Short mmCIF file of N, CA and C in Angstrom, two decimals:
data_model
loop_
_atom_site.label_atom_id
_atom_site.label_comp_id
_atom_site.label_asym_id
_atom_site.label_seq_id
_atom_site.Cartn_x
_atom_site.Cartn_y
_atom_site.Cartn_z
N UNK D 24 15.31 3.17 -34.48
CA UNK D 24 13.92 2.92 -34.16
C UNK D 24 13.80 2.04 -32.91
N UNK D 25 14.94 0.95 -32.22
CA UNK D 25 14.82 0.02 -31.72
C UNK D 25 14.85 0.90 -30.00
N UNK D 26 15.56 2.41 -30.27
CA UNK D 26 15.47 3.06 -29.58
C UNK D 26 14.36 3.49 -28.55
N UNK D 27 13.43 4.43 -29.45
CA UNK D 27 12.34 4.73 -29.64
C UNK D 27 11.56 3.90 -28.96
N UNK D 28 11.45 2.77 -29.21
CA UNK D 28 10.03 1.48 -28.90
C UNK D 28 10.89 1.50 -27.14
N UNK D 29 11.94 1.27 -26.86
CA UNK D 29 12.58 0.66 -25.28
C UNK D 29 12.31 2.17 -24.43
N UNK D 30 12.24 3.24 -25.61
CA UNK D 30 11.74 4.55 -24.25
C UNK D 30 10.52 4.39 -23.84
N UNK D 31 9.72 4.17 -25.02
CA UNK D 31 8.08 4.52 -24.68
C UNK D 31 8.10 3.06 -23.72
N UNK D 32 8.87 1.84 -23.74
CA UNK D 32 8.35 0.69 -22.68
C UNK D 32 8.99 1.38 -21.33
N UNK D 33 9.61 1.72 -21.01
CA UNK D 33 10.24 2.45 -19.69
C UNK D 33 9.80 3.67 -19.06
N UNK D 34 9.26 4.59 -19.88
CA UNK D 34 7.44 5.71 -19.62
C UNK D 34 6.75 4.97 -19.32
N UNK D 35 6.22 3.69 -19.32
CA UNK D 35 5.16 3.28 -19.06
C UNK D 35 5.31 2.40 -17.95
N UNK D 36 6.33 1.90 -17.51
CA UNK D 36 6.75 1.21 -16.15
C UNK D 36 7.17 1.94 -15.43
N UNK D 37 7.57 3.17 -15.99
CA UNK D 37 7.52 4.44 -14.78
C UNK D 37 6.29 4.83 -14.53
N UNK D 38 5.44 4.92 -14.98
CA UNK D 38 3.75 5.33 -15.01
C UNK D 38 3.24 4.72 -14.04
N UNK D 39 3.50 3.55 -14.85
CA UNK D 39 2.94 2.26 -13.46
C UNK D 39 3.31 2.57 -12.18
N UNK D 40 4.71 2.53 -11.48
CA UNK D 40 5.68 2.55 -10.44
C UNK D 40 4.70 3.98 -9.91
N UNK D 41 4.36 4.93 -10.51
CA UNK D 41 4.31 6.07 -10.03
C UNK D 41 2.61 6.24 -9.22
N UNK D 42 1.84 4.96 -10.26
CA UNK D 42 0.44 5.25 -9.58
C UNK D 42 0.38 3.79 -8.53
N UNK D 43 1.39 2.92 -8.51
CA UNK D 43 1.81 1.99 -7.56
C UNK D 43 1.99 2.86 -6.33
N UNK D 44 3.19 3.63 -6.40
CA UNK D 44 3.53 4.27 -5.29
C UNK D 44 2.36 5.57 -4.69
N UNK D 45 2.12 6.31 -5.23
CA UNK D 45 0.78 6.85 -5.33
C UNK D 45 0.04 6.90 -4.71
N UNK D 46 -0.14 5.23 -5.30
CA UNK D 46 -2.19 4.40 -3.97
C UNK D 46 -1.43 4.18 -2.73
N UNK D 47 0.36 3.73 -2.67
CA UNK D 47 0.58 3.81 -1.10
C UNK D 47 0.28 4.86 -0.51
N UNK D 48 0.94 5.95 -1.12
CA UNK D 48 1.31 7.05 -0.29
C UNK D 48 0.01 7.65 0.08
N UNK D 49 -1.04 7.66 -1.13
CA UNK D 49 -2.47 7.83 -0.35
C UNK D 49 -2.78 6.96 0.71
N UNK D 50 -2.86 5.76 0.85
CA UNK D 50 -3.67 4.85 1.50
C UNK D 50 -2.10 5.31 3.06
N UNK D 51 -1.37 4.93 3.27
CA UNK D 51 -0.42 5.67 4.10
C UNK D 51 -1.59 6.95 4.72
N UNK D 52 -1.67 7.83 4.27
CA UNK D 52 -1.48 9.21 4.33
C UNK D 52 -3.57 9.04 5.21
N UNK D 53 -4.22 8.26 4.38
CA UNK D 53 -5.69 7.97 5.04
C UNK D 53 -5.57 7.25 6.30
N UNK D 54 -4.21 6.43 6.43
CA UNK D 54 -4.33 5.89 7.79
C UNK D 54 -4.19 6.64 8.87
N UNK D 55 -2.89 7.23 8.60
CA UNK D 55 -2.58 8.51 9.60
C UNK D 55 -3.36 9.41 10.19
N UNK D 56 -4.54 9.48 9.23
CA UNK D 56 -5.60 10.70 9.69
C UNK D 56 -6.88 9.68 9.61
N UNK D 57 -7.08 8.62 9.85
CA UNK D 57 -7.95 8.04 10.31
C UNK D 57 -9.07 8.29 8.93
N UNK D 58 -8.74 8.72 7.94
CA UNK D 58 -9.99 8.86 6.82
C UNK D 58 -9.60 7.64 5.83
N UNK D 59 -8.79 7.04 5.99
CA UNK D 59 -8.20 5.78 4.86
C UNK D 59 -9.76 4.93 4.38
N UNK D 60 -10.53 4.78 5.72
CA UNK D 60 -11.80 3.39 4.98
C UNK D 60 -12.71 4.39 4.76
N UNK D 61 -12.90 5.57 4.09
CA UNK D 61 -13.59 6.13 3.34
C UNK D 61 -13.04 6.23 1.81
N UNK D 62 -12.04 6.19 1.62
CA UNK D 62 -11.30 6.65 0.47
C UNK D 62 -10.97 5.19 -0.52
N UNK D 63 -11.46 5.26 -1.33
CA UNK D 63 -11.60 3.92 -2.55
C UNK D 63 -9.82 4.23 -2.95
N UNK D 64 -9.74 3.02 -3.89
CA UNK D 64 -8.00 3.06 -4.31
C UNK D 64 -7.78 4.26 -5.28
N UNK D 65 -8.87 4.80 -6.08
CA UNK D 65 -8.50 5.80 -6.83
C UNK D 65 -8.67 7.28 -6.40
N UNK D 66 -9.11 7.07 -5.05
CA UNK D 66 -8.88 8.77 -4.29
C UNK D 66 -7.58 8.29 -3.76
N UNK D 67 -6.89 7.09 -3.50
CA UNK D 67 -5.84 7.02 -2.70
C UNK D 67 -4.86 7.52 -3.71
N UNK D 68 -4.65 7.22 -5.27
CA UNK D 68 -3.99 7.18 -6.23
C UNK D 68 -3.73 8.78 -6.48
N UNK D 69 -5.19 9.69 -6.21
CA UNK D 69 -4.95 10.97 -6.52
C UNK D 69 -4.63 11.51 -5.62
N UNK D 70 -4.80 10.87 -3.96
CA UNK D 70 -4.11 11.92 -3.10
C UNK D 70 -2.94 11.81 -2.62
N UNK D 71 -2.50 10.43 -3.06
CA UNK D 71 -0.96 10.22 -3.27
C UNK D 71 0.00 10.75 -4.43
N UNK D 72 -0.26 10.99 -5.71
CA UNK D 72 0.04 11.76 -6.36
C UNK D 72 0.07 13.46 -6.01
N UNK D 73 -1.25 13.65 -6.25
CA UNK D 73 -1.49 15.06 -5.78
C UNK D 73 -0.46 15.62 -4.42
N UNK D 74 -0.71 14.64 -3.48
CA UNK D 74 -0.03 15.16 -1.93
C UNK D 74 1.24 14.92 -2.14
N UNK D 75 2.00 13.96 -3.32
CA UNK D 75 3.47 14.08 -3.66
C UNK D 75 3.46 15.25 -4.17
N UNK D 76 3.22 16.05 -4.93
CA UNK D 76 3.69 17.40 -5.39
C UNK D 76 3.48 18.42 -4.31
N UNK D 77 2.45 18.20 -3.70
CA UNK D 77 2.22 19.77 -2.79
C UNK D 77 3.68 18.98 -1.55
N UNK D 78 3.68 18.13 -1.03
CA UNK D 78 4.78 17.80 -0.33
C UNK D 78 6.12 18.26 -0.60
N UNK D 79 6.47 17.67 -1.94
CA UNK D 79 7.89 17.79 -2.56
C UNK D 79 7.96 19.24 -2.47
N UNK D 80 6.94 20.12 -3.13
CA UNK D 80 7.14 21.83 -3.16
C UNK D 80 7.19 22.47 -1.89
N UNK D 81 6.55 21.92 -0.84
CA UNK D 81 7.03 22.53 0.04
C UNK D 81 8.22 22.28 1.24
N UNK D 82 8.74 21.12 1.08
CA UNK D 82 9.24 21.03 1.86
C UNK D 82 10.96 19.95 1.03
N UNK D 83 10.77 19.74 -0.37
CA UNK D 83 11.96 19.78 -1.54
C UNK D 83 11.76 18.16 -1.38
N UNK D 84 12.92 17.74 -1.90
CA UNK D 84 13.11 16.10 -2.26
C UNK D 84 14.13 15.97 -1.71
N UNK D 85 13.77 15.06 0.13
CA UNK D 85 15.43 14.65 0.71
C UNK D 85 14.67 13.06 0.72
N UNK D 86 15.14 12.53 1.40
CA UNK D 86 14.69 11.28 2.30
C UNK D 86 15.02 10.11 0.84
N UNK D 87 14.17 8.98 1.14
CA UNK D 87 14.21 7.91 0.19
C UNK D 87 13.35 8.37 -0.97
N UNK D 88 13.53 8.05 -1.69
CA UNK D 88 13.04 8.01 -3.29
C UNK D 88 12.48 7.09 -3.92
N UNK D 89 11.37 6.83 -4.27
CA UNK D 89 10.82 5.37 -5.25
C UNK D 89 9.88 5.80 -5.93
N UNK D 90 10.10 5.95 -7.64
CA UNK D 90 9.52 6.00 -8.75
C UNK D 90 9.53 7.68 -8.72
N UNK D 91 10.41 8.55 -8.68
CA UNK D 91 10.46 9.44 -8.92
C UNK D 91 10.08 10.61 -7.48
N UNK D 92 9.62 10.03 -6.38
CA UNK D 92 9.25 10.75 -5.55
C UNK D 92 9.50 10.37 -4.10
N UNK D 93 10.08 11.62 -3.70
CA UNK D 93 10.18 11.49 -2.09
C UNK D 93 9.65 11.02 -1.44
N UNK D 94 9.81 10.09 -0.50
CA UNK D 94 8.79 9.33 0.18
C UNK D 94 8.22 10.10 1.30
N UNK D 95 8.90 10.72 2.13
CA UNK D 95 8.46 11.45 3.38
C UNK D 95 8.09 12.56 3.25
N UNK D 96 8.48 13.21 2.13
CA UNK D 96 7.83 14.21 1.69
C UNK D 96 6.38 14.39 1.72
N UNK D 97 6.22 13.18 0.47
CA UNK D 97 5.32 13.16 -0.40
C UNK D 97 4.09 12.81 0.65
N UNK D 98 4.37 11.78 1.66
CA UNK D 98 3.04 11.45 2.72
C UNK D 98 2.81 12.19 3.82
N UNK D 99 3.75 13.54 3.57
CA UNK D 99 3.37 14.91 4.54
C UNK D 99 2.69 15.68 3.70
N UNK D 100 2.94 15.77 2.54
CA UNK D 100 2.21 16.49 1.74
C UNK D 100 0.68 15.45 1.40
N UNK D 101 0.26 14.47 1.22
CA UNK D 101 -0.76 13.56 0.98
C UNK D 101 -1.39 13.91 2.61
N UNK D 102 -0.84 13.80 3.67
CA UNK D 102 -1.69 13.93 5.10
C UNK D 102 -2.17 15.54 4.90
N UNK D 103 -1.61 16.50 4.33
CA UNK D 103 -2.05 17.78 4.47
C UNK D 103 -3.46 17.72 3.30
N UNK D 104 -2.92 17.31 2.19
CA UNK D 104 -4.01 17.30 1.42
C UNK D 104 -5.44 16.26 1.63
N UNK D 105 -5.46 15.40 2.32
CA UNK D 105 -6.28 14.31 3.07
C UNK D 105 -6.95 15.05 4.20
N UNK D 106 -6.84 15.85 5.11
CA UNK D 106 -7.16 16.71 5.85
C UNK D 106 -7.67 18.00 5.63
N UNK D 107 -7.10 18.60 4.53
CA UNK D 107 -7.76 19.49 4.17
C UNK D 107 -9.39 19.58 2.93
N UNK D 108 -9.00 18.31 2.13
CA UNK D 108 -10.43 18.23 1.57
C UNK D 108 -11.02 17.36 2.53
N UNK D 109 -11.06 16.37 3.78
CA UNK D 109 -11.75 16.12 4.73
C UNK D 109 -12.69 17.21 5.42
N UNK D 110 -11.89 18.33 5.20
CA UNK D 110 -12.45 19.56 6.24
C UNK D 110 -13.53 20.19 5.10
N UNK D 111 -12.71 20.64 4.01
CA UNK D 111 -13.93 20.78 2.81
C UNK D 111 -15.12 20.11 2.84
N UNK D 112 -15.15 18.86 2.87
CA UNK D 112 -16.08 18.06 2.36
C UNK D 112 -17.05 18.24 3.61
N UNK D 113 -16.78 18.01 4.62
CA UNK D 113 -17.03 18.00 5.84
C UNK D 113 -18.03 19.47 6.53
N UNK D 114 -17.62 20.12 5.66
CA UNK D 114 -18.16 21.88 6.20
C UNK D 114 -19.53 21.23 5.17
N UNK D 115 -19.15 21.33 4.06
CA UNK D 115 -20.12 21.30 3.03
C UNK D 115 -21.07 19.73 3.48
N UNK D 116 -20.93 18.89 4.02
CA UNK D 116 -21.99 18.24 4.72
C UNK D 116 -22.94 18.89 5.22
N UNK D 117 -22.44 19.62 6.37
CA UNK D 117 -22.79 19.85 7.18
C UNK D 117 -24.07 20.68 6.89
N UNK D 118 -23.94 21.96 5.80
CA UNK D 118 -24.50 22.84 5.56
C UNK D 118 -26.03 22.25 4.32
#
């Protein structure tokens, strides 16, 4: 049982680490494209997450690693996804 209790505490400091790294890689990824002081910490959290997966899939897991995810990847994939709902959002202003 003593097992059990030290996994579920180490899921959850990975959790953490992951939406830590996350709000960087968003807030990173808003600077680069100049949309960062529109974007609150929890669009940074989802487009750092989010833009880690479309990153990692397209282009794999090399570079440095922290909390489970490529770093250079992941904020090429977060700048694509930051730019592309910029452009979304942005049409749909407009109209």
């Amino acid at each position: 049982m003593d097992i059990i209790i030290h996994r579920k505490d180490n899921g959850g400091k990975i959790m953490i680490w992951s939406l830590i790294v996350g709000a960087i890689i968003g807030a990173i990824a808003g600077a680069i494209t100049n949309r960062g002081e529109s974007m609150g910490w929890i669009s940074n959290i989802i487009a750092g997450l989010i833009g880690s997966a479309i990153g990692q899939a397209l282009l794999g897991q090399w570079g440095p690693s922290l909390a489970g995810m490529a770093i250079i990847p992941s904020i090429i994939g977060a700048v694509i996804l930051v730019l592309v709902v910029s452009m979304v959002f942005g049409m749909r202003a407009k109209q």
